[in-house]
Short mmCIF file of C-alpha atoms in Angstrom, two decimals:
data_model
loop_
_atom_site.label_atom_id
_atom_site.label_comp_id
_atom_site.label_asym_id
_atom_site.label_seq_id
_atom_site.Cartn_x
_atom_site.Cartn_y
_atom_site.Cartn_z
CA MET A 1 -92.25 -112.17 98.47
CA PHE A 2 -89.53 -112.88 100.93
CA LYS A 3 -89.30 -110.45 103.99
CA GLU A 4 -87.07 -111.13 107.01
CA ILE A 5 -89.02 -111.75 110.25
CA ASN A 6 -87.93 -113.36 113.66
CA LEU A 7 -90.64 -115.99 114.21
CA ARG A 8 -89.21 -116.73 117.65
CA ASN A 9 -90.57 -113.47 118.92
CA HIS A 10 -94.14 -114.41 118.23
CA SER A 11 -95.14 -115.90 121.57
CA SER A 12 -98.36 -116.99 120.21
CA LEU A 13 -96.73 -119.85 118.70
CA HIS A 14 -95.22 -121.15 121.87
CA LYS A 15 -97.71 -119.78 124.61
CA LEU A 16 -101.23 -120.95 124.68
CA PHE A 17 -103.69 -120.51 127.60
CA TYR A 18 -106.10 -123.17 128.81
CA SER A 19 -109.04 -123.19 131.04
CA LEU A 20 -107.59 -126.47 132.89
CA MET A 21 -103.92 -126.59 133.92
CA GLN A 22 -103.21 -130.09 134.49
CA LEU A 23 -99.92 -130.71 136.89
CA TYR A 24 -99.69 -134.36 137.63
CA ARG A 25 -101.66 -137.46 136.95
CA ASP A 26 -101.27 -141.06 137.79
CA LYS A 27 -103.67 -143.88 138.14
CA GLU A 28 -104.92 -143.14 141.53
CA ILE A 29 -104.89 -139.16 141.62
CA ASP A 30 -105.19 -136.04 139.11
CA ILE A 31 -104.01 -132.60 140.11
CA GLU A 32 -105.19 -129.75 138.22
CA LEU A 33 -106.04 -126.10 138.54
CA SER A 34 -109.39 -124.44 137.02
CA LEU A 35 -108.32 -121.11 135.40
CA PRO A 36 -109.79 -118.63 133.11
CA ASP A 37 -108.64 -118.88 129.44
CA LYS A 38 -106.25 -115.96 129.91
CA TYR A 39 -105.22 -115.69 133.45
CA ASN A 40 -103.26 -113.24 135.35
CA LYS A 41 -101.27 -113.70 138.69
CA GLN A 42 -104.34 -112.69 140.71
CA ASP A 43 -106.51 -115.33 139.02
CA LYS A 44 -104.05 -117.94 139.52
CA LYS A 45 -103.79 -116.98 143.31
CA LYS A 46 -107.52 -117.74 143.50
CA ALA A 47 -107.19 -120.92 141.92
CA LEU A 48 -104.05 -121.90 143.98
CA SER A 49 -105.94 -120.87 147.21
CA LYS A 50 -108.77 -123.10 146.06
CA PHE A 51 -106.69 -126.02 145.54
CA TYR A 52 -104.87 -125.38 148.94
CA ARG A 53 -107.99 -125.51 151.00
CA ASP A 54 -109.62 -128.30 148.91
CA LYS A 55 -106.73 -130.63 148.65
CA ILE A 56 -103.88 -129.75 151.06
CA ASN A 57 -105.27 -128.13 154.19
CA PRO A 58 -108.92 -127.64 154.51
CA ASP A 59 -108.73 -126.37 158.03
CA ASP A 60 -106.67 -123.29 157.22
CA ASP A 61 -108.86 -120.30 156.48
CA ASN A 62 -106.02 -117.69 156.40
CA ASP A 63 -105.46 -115.39 153.33
CA HIS A 64 -102.04 -116.75 152.23
CA ASP A 65 -99.70 -114.89 149.59
CA PHE A 66 -99.09 -116.21 146.12
CA VAL A 67 -95.52 -117.51 147.28
CA PHE A 68 -96.54 -119.45 150.00
CA LEU A 69 -99.47 -120.95 148.04
CA GLU A 70 -97.17 -121.74 145.11
CA LYS A 71 -94.68 -123.36 147.51
CA GLN A 72 -97.30 -125.74 148.96
CA LEU A 73 -98.70 -126.72 145.69
CA HIS A 74 -95.09 -127.85 144.43
CA LYS A 75 -94.68 -129.72 147.82
CA PHE A 76 -97.91 -131.43 147.32
CA LEU A 77 -96.86 -132.44 143.83
CA LYS A 78 -93.59 -133.50 144.97
CA ARG A 79 -95.13 -135.96 147.57
CA ALA A 80 -97.15 -137.34 144.91
CA VAL A 81 -94.24 -138.04 142.54
CA LEU A 82 -92.27 -139.66 145.51
CA ARG A 83 -94.97 -141.82 146.37
CA PHE A 84 -95.11 -143.08 142.84
CA ILE A 85 -91.32 -143.92 142.53
CA SER A 86 -90.91 -144.98 146.25
CA LYS A 87 -89.17 -148.29 145.87
CA ASP A 88 -85.72 -149.51 145.32
CA TYR A 89 -85.27 -150.20 141.49
CA SER A 90 -83.02 -152.77 139.88
CA ASN A 91 -82.85 -150.48 136.52
CA VAL A 92 -83.59 -146.67 136.05
CA VAL A 93 -83.61 -145.48 132.48
CA LEU A 94 -83.85 -141.73 131.83
CA LEU A 95 -85.13 -140.69 128.08
CA VAL A 96 -84.21 -137.23 127.19
CA GLY A 97 -85.80 -135.42 124.26
CA ALA A 98 -85.02 -131.91 122.77
CA GLY A 99 -87.31 -130.20 125.34
CA ALA A 100 -84.79 -131.15 128.06
CA SER A 101 -82.20 -128.71 126.61
CA VAL A 102 -84.60 -125.63 126.84
CA VAL A 103 -83.49 -123.38 129.43
CA THR A 104 -85.87 -120.61 131.07
CA ASN A 105 -85.30 -117.76 133.21
CA GLU A 106 -87.16 -116.71 136.37
CA ASN A 107 -89.82 -115.17 134.16
CA GLY A 108 -90.35 -118.23 132.27
CA ASN A 109 -88.94 -116.99 129.09
CA ILE A 110 -86.67 -119.14 126.94
CA ASN A 111 -82.79 -118.58 126.61
CA SER A 112 -82.29 -118.45 122.98
CA ASN A 113 -78.66 -119.23 123.63
CA TYR A 114 -79.41 -123.01 124.57
CA GLY A 115 -81.82 -125.76 123.75
CA LYS A 116 -84.41 -125.46 120.78
CA THR A 117 -87.14 -127.87 120.14
CA MET A 118 -87.62 -129.25 116.61
CA GLN A 119 -90.49 -126.81 115.95
CA ASP A 120 -88.04 -124.03 116.93
CA ILE A 121 -85.33 -125.43 114.57
CA SER A 122 -87.85 -125.85 111.72
CA TRP A 123 -89.21 -122.52 112.04
CA ASN A 124 -85.63 -121.13 112.24
CA ILE A 125 -84.77 -122.89 108.96
CA PHE A 126 -88.11 -121.62 107.35
CA ASN A 127 -87.31 -118.15 108.41
CA GLN A 128 -83.88 -118.17 107.17
CA LEU A 129 -85.09 -119.59 103.64
CA TYR A 130 -88.17 -118.01 103.06
CA GLY A 131 -88.16 -115.03 105.28
CA THR A 132 -85.09 -113.56 103.76
CA ASN A 133 -83.57 -113.40 100.33
CA ASN A 134 -81.29 -116.44 101.34
CA LEU A 135 -83.40 -118.93 99.09
CA GLU A 136 -82.37 -117.21 95.95
CA GLU A 137 -78.80 -118.76 96.59
CA TYR A 138 -80.59 -122.23 96.26
CA LEU A 139 -83.76 -121.84 94.35
CA ASP A 140 -85.34 -119.74 91.93
CA GLU A 141 -88.43 -118.15 93.37
CA LYS A 142 -90.72 -120.07 91.03
CA ASP A 143 -89.27 -123.17 92.52
CA ALA A 144 -89.61 -122.24 96.10
CA LYS A 145 -92.11 -124.70 96.96
CA ILE A 146 -90.74 -127.86 94.84
CA PHE A 147 -89.66 -129.61 98.05
CA LEU A 148 -92.76 -128.92 100.10
CA PRO A 149 -95.46 -131.76 100.45
CA LYS A 150 -98.25 -131.23 97.93
CA ASP A 151 -100.77 -130.88 100.69
CA GLN A 152 -98.65 -127.99 102.13
CA GLN A 153 -97.97 -126.19 98.91
CA GLU A 154 -101.27 -124.28 98.96
CA LYS A 155 -100.80 -123.02 102.54
CA PHE A 156 -97.27 -121.75 101.46
CA GLU A 157 -98.79 -119.81 98.65
CA LYS A 158 -100.98 -118.02 101.19
CA VAL A 159 -98.24 -117.14 103.57
CA ASN A 160 -97.99 -113.38 104.44
CA PHE A 161 -95.13 -112.75 107.00
CA ASP A 162 -97.02 -109.89 108.34
CA ASP A 163 -100.16 -111.81 109.11
CA GLU A 164 -99.55 -114.52 111.78
CA SER A 165 -102.92 -116.39 110.93
CA THR A 166 -101.36 -117.40 107.46
CA TRP A 167 -98.28 -119.15 108.93
CA PHE A 168 -98.13 -123.01 109.01
CA SER A 169 -96.00 -125.68 110.73
CA PHE A 170 -93.00 -125.96 108.38
CA PRO A 171 -92.76 -129.82 107.66
CA LEU A 172 -88.99 -129.86 107.87
CA GLU A 173 -88.98 -133.79 108.00
CA GLU A 174 -90.86 -134.06 104.73
CA TYR A 175 -88.97 -131.22 103.12
CA ILE A 176 -85.63 -132.93 103.73
CA SER A 177 -86.91 -136.27 102.65
CA ASN A 178 -88.12 -134.71 99.25
CA LEU A 179 -84.88 -133.07 98.91
CA ASN A 180 -83.03 -136.35 99.52
CA LEU A 181 -85.06 -138.06 96.91
CA TYR A 182 -84.54 -135.34 94.50
CA ILE A 183 -80.61 -135.59 94.86
CA GLN A 184 -80.77 -139.50 94.59
CA ASP A 185 -82.75 -139.63 91.48
CA ALA A 186 -80.53 -137.15 89.80
CA GLU A 187 -77.41 -139.12 91.02
CA MET A 188 -78.86 -142.39 89.99
CA SER A 189 -80.38 -141.41 86.57
CA GLY A 190 -77.11 -139.48 85.48
CA LYS A 191 -79.19 -136.86 83.67
CA LYS A 192 -78.46 -133.28 84.09
CA VAL A 193 -81.29 -131.62 86.06
CA ARG A 194 -82.36 -128.05 86.26
CA ASN A 195 -84.60 -125.93 88.49
CA PRO A 196 -82.87 -126.72 90.78
CA SER A 197 -79.37 -128.02 89.59
CA LEU A 198 -77.84 -130.84 91.34
CA SER A 199 -75.34 -128.70 92.82
CA GLN A 200 -77.94 -126.20 93.95
CA ALA A 201 -79.91 -129.10 95.59
CA LYS A 202 -76.70 -130.32 97.49
CA LYS A 203 -75.84 -126.83 98.54
CA LEU A 204 -79.40 -126.26 99.94
CA LYS A 205 -79.19 -129.62 101.91
CA ARG A 206 -75.91 -128.70 103.27
CA PHE A 207 -77.42 -125.37 104.46
CA ILE A 208 -80.07 -127.21 106.29
CA LEU A 209 -77.89 -129.60 107.96
CA LEU A 210 -75.51 -127.18 108.95
CA SER A 211 -78.47 -124.82 110.36
CA ILE A 212 -79.51 -127.91 112.48
CA LEU A 213 -75.89 -128.29 114.01
CA ASP A 214 -75.70 -124.62 114.70
CA SER A 215 -78.89 -124.81 116.65
CA VAL A 216 -77.48 -127.42 119.01
CA ASP A 217 -73.88 -126.30 119.20
CA TYR A 218 -74.00 -124.18 122.29
CA ASN A 219 -71.21 -121.98 123.49
CA PHE A 220 -70.03 -123.16 126.92
CA ASP A 221 -68.49 -120.51 129.01
CA SER A 222 -66.40 -122.01 131.66
CA THR A 223 -66.54 -118.77 133.86
CA SER A 224 -70.41 -118.73 133.81
CA LYS A 225 -73.01 -120.81 135.60
CA MET A 226 -73.81 -124.19 133.87
CA PRO A 227 -77.30 -123.47 132.46
CA PHE A 228 -78.12 -127.45 132.17
CA LYS A 229 -79.51 -129.28 135.25
CA HIS A 230 -79.08 -132.79 133.89
CA ASP A 231 -76.56 -133.65 136.64
CA LYS A 232 -79.11 -132.61 139.37
CA VAL A 233 -81.64 -135.22 137.85
CA ILE A 234 -79.05 -137.79 137.17
CA LEU A 235 -77.67 -137.73 140.73
CA LYS A 236 -81.20 -137.92 142.25
CA LEU A 237 -82.25 -141.09 139.90
CA LEU A 238 -78.78 -142.85 140.84
CA ASN A 239 -80.23 -142.92 144.56
CA LEU A 240 -83.08 -145.06 143.35
CA ILE A 241 -80.93 -148.10 142.17
CA HIS A 242 -80.60 -150.60 144.83
CA SER A 243 -77.88 -152.71 143.02
CA ASP A 244 -74.31 -151.41 143.32
CA SER A 245 -73.38 -152.81 139.95
CA SER A 246 -76.36 -151.47 138.01
CA LYS A 247 -75.65 -148.23 135.97
CA LEU A 248 -78.26 -145.60 135.32
CA MET A 249 -79.03 -145.61 131.49
CA VAL A 250 -79.36 -142.44 129.95
CA ALA A 251 -80.89 -142.46 126.31
CA THR A 252 -81.27 -139.28 124.29
CA THR A 253 -82.54 -138.34 120.91
CA ASN A 254 -80.47 -135.19 121.13
CA TYR A 255 -77.43 -134.24 119.22
CA ASP A 256 -76.05 -131.72 121.68
CA LEU A 257 -73.50 -132.11 124.42
CA ALA A 258 -75.75 -130.80 127.32
CA ILE A 259 -75.61 -134.15 129.11
CA GLU A 260 -71.82 -134.53 128.88
CA LYS A 261 -71.08 -131.01 129.74
CA SER A 262 -73.46 -131.12 132.74
CA LEU A 263 -71.89 -133.97 134.23
CA GLU A 264 -68.13 -132.71 133.96
CA LYS A 265 -68.21 -131.18 137.29
CA ASP A 266 -69.44 -133.88 139.19
CA ASN A 267 -66.50 -136.37 138.27
CA PHE A 268 -68.66 -138.86 136.29
CA THR A 269 -67.55 -141.42 133.97
CA ILE A 270 -69.61 -141.83 131.00
CA PHE A 271 -69.71 -145.17 128.99
CA ASP A 272 -71.13 -143.83 125.71
CA GLY A 273 -69.96 -146.84 123.58
CA PHE A 274 -66.62 -145.34 122.55
CA GLU A 275 -63.27 -146.69 123.61
CA PHE A 276 -61.16 -144.79 126.01
CA GLY A 277 -57.89 -143.32 125.15
CA ASN A 278 -56.65 -142.19 121.78
CA ASN A 279 -58.74 -144.66 119.77
CA LYS A 280 -62.12 -143.27 120.24
CA GLU A 281 -64.07 -145.76 117.94
CA PHE A 282 -67.54 -147.04 118.76
CA ASN A 283 -67.57 -150.52 120.41
CA ASP A 284 -70.97 -151.62 121.72
CA ASP A 285 -69.17 -153.96 124.19
CA MET A 286 -68.08 -150.83 126.20
CA TYR A 287 -71.34 -150.76 127.66
CA GLU A 288 -70.76 -154.26 129.63
CA TRP A 289 -68.07 -152.59 131.74
CA VAL A 290 -68.45 -151.45 135.21
CA LEU A 291 -66.06 -149.53 137.37
CA SER A 292 -65.09 -151.14 140.66
CA LYS A 293 -62.03 -151.67 143.04
CA GLU A 294 -61.25 -154.33 145.80
CA VAL A 295 -60.91 -153.11 149.39
CA ASN A 296 -59.13 -155.44 151.77
CA ASN A 297 -60.77 -156.15 154.88
CA ILE A 298 -59.67 -158.21 157.88
CA ASN A 299 -61.59 -161.44 156.68
CA THR A 300 -62.70 -160.75 153.05
CA LYS A 301 -62.10 -158.64 149.91
CA GLN A 302 -64.94 -156.30 149.37
CA VAL A 303 -65.79 -154.90 145.95
CA ILE A 304 -66.74 -151.30 145.73
CA TYR A 305 -68.37 -149.90 142.53
CA LYS A 306 -68.02 -146.29 141.44
CA LYS A 307 -71.37 -144.59 142.08
CA HIS A 308 -71.13 -141.61 139.48
CA VAL A 309 -71.17 -143.79 136.39
CA ILE A 310 -73.93 -143.98 133.73
CA ASP A 311 -74.43 -145.41 130.18
CA LEU A 312 -75.18 -142.69 127.64
CA LEU A 313 -77.00 -143.83 124.56
CA LYS A 314 -77.18 -141.15 121.93
CA ILE A 315 -79.81 -143.00 119.84
CA HIS A 316 -79.86 -140.28 116.94
CA GLY A 317 -76.15 -139.88 116.96
CA SER A 318 -74.08 -136.63 118.11
CA ILE A 319 -72.57 -133.54 116.96
CA ASN A 320 -69.18 -134.87 117.72
CA TRP A 321 -69.55 -138.35 115.73
CA ILE A 322 -68.08 -138.82 112.46
CA GLU A 323 -67.48 -141.80 110.12
CA LYS A 324 -63.77 -142.48 109.25
CA GLU A 325 -62.82 -145.67 107.08
CA ASN A 326 -66.17 -147.25 107.87
CA LYS A 327 -65.68 -146.82 111.55
CA VAL A 328 -67.72 -144.31 113.90
CA THR A 329 -65.32 -142.11 115.92
CA LYS A 330 -65.59 -139.26 118.20
CA SER A 331 -64.27 -135.98 116.79
CA THR A 332 -64.65 -132.17 117.21
CA VAL A 333 -67.74 -130.37 116.36
CA GLU A 334 -65.77 -128.10 113.78
CA GLU A 335 -64.59 -131.38 111.99
CA VAL A 336 -68.12 -132.39 111.78
CA LYS A 337 -69.29 -129.42 110.36
CA SER A 338 -66.22 -129.40 107.82
CA THR A 339 -67.33 -132.91 106.78
CA ILE A 340 -70.90 -131.69 106.16
CA ARG A 341 -69.52 -128.85 103.83
CA ASP A 342 -67.46 -131.55 102.02
CA ASN A 343 -69.51 -134.89 102.28
CA SER A 344 -72.60 -134.91 104.58
CA ASN A 345 -72.57 -138.84 104.03
CA HIS A 346 -69.83 -139.22 106.67
CA VAL A 347 -71.78 -137.34 109.45
CA LYS A 348 -73.19 -139.93 111.93
CA MET A 349 -76.52 -138.25 112.91
CA ILE A 350 -80.13 -139.17 112.24
CA PHE A 351 -81.33 -135.98 110.83
CA PRO A 352 -85.28 -135.51 110.44
CA SER A 353 -86.58 -137.27 107.24
CA SER A 354 -88.71 -140.28 106.21
CA ASN A 355 -85.53 -142.28 106.17
CA LYS A 356 -84.73 -141.96 109.88
CA TYR A 357 -86.32 -145.11 110.84
CA ALA A 358 -84.20 -147.13 107.98
CA GLN A 359 -81.26 -145.40 109.48
CA SER A 360 -82.25 -146.71 113.06
CA TYR A 361 -81.23 -149.98 111.69
CA GLU A 362 -77.85 -149.14 110.91
CA GLU A 363 -74.66 -149.41 113.18
CA PRO A 364 -74.27 -148.00 115.55
CA TYR A 365 -77.96 -146.90 115.93
CA PHE A 366 -79.23 -150.27 115.94
CA ASP A 367 -77.02 -151.49 118.96
CA LEU A 368 -78.05 -148.56 120.87
CA MET A 369 -81.63 -148.82 120.17
CA SER A 370 -81.63 -152.63 120.95
CA ARG A 371 -80.01 -151.85 124.35
CA PHE A 372 -82.69 -149.23 125.26
CA GLN A 373 -85.30 -151.67 124.26
CA ASN A 374 -84.03 -154.51 126.21
CA LYS A 375 -83.66 -152.34 129.26
CA LEU A 376 -87.30 -151.47 129.31
CA HIS A 377 -88.22 -155.18 129.39
CA GLN A 378 -86.00 -155.86 132.34
CA PRO A 379 -87.76 -156.48 135.77
CA ASN A 380 -88.32 -153.86 138.32
CA THR A 381 -87.35 -150.87 136.02
CA LEU A 382 -88.41 -147.15 136.22
CA LEU A 383 -88.46 -145.12 133.05
CA VAL A 384 -88.26 -141.28 133.61
CA THR A 385 -88.80 -139.21 130.35
CA SER A 386 -88.05 -135.38 130.00
CA GLY A 387 -88.83 -133.20 126.93
CA PHE A 388 -89.48 -136.17 124.74
CA SER A 389 -92.72 -135.39 122.56
CA PHE A 390 -93.47 -138.84 121.86
CA GLY A 391 -93.58 -137.71 118.16
CA ASP A 392 -90.86 -140.28 117.30
CA ASN A 393 -93.35 -143.08 116.44
CA HIS A 394 -90.27 -145.75 116.37
CA ILE A 395 -89.09 -145.10 119.96
CA SER A 396 -92.54 -144.35 121.30
CA ARG A 397 -94.22 -147.60 120.21
CA MET A 398 -91.12 -149.44 121.91
CA ILE A 399 -92.10 -147.64 125.27
CA ILE A 400 -95.72 -148.55 124.81
CA ASN A 401 -94.91 -151.96 124.01
CA ALA A 402 -92.74 -152.35 127.02
CA ILE A 403 -95.42 -150.89 129.34
CA LYS A 404 -97.92 -153.52 128.06
CA HIS A 405 -95.62 -156.60 128.55
CA ASN A 406 -93.43 -155.58 131.65
CA SER A 407 -95.64 -155.34 134.51
CA SER A 408 -92.85 -154.08 136.71
CA LEU A 409 -92.09 -151.03 134.36
CA ASP A 410 -93.05 -147.90 136.18
CA CYS A 411 -93.21 -144.87 133.75
CA LEU A 412 -92.62 -141.04 134.96
CA ILE A 413 -93.35 -139.12 131.87
CA THR A 414 -92.53 -135.32 132.43
CA ASP A 415 -92.97 -132.29 130.02
CA TYR A 416 -93.74 -128.65 130.04
CA ASN A 417 -97.32 -129.11 129.29
CA ILE A 418 -99.10 -132.38 130.18
CA HIS A 419 -102.64 -131.17 129.51
CA ASN A 420 -101.85 -132.33 125.86
CA PHE A 421 -102.49 -135.89 127.25
CA ASP A 422 -106.09 -134.92 127.96
CA LYS A 423 -108.59 -135.88 125.16
CA LYS A 424 -110.92 -133.55 126.76
CA THR A 425 -109.02 -130.38 125.77
CA GLU A 426 -109.25 -131.57 122.02
CA GLN A 427 -106.08 -129.88 121.07
CA GLU A 428 -104.71 -130.72 117.49
CA ASP A 429 -101.10 -131.37 118.68
CA VAL A 430 -102.12 -134.62 120.67
CA ASN A 431 -100.66 -137.41 118.87
CA ASP A 432 -101.65 -141.17 118.92
CA ASN A 433 -98.85 -141.98 121.21
CA TRP A 434 -99.91 -139.59 123.88
CA SER A 435 -103.39 -140.78 123.56
CA ASP A 436 -102.29 -144.46 124.00
CA LEU A 437 -100.13 -143.60 127.00
CA ASP A 438 -103.29 -141.89 128.64
CA ASP A 439 -105.36 -144.72 128.06
CA LEU A 440 -102.89 -147.18 129.58
CA ARG A 441 -102.80 -145.00 132.60
CA ASP A 442 -106.67 -144.98 132.79
CA ARG A 443 -106.47 -148.87 132.36
CA GLY A 444 -104.33 -149.07 135.60
CA TYR A 445 -100.90 -149.30 134.29
CA ASN A 446 -97.91 -147.72 136.22
CA ILE A 447 -97.85 -144.65 134.27
CA ALA A 448 -97.72 -140.92 135.92
CA PHE A 449 -97.66 -137.66 134.05
CA LEU A 450 -95.88 -134.53 135.63
CA LYS A 451 -95.76 -131.06 134.44
CA ALA A 452 -92.02 -130.31 134.82
CA THR A 453 -89.13 -129.65 132.79
CA MET A 454 -85.39 -130.38 133.21
CA CYS A 455 -83.90 -126.88 133.10
CA SER A 456 -86.70 -124.38 134.31
CA TYR A 457 -85.58 -121.91 136.54
CA ASN A 458 -87.73 -122.95 139.60
CA TYR A 459 -89.17 -126.31 140.40
CA ASP A 460 -87.15 -128.28 137.82
CA LEU A 461 -87.59 -132.04 137.43
CA SER A 462 -84.71 -132.59 140.18
CA TYR A 463 -86.79 -130.95 142.70
CA TYR A 464 -89.71 -133.57 142.42
CA VAL A 465 -87.45 -136.89 142.18
CA GLY A 466 -85.65 -136.48 145.11
#
């Protein structure tokens, strides 16, 4: 039954074509291009040419080339974004999701050495378990579907790895949840379980958790160019804060170290909740600190604040966090992996499962989520999201609630495909949170949607915000 296959090579899982490509939306304007269902460069040039004459320069009848038209389009988009964020903010929050670590080349292809979405990770684990003979190490073939949700088991029975139409979206979150329940029930009952045994189930869980860590543990070669562009976006957003003592808040659901590594070359100081020095224990009070110095003038003492300072909130934990003696500390990634092999309970990450919402009330996650929520309710605040799918209901509802109750909150929501917001397309991957955000925008709330990614080769997010 099991046959190895590289699911990532099947582009139809990741690349869909639409007759309407939406690029930007706010309460005043919608920017979109009408395209054939499967368009080539020539079709796109026709659409760009029409947009240029209709929206940018109606008096220009020249036959411009593709590069010129594309550049004019992105300039037009940039002006729209800058109008939306054209004020001095007291607070700026950048929310970074899994999509922000995805790196693409000049042809738009994903660099598999770096960021992966949760869908990518799920398919990779499914492939490693069910597309190869690896599963036999953890489960007998007759027990292969034991941890799948019941409504997915019938789909699993029909999977043919040679027939793409039979594939289904692997429910990793529910799979881990069922696996956790199986282990907990076996441990609490004290009875010996078979098919699988308790040791087999624990081994399967360790394999899945290590696979997730391996997916976000990138090799950063100091001799090559940094693939991530978080630093460029952060530097631009810092310029929008009018208060010298106010720090940019960067919140992320990602476990990886893309943000930290990206900021190294710019001499940033990162307040991530951990104490400085050798004692790297989590202490929420660290976020209250700022960096400043006194400058002696002739008549007075002036205080200057360091500009390159951010608060980093890793609200789902990090690949270098670990629990020692009931305290959360920073460690090495290799020690974290070693801990999973020995005892996964000491790793401080919120892995996909139905228990992740309960975990968010544990320390340090509760402190981090509270800070994030409180900042969204502060006056004169800008929230920018990048690569966050709004599939995490707990965080999404925090944002939607803040939009409803904080009239001075502006939200610039960016992603690789904002047409998912449009209910006219009737795409199945539209979730309730996307729909609610779209409704709020239609009702006049300060929300804008921008088709842009953090680490695209051309016209990344930093291009538009400054």
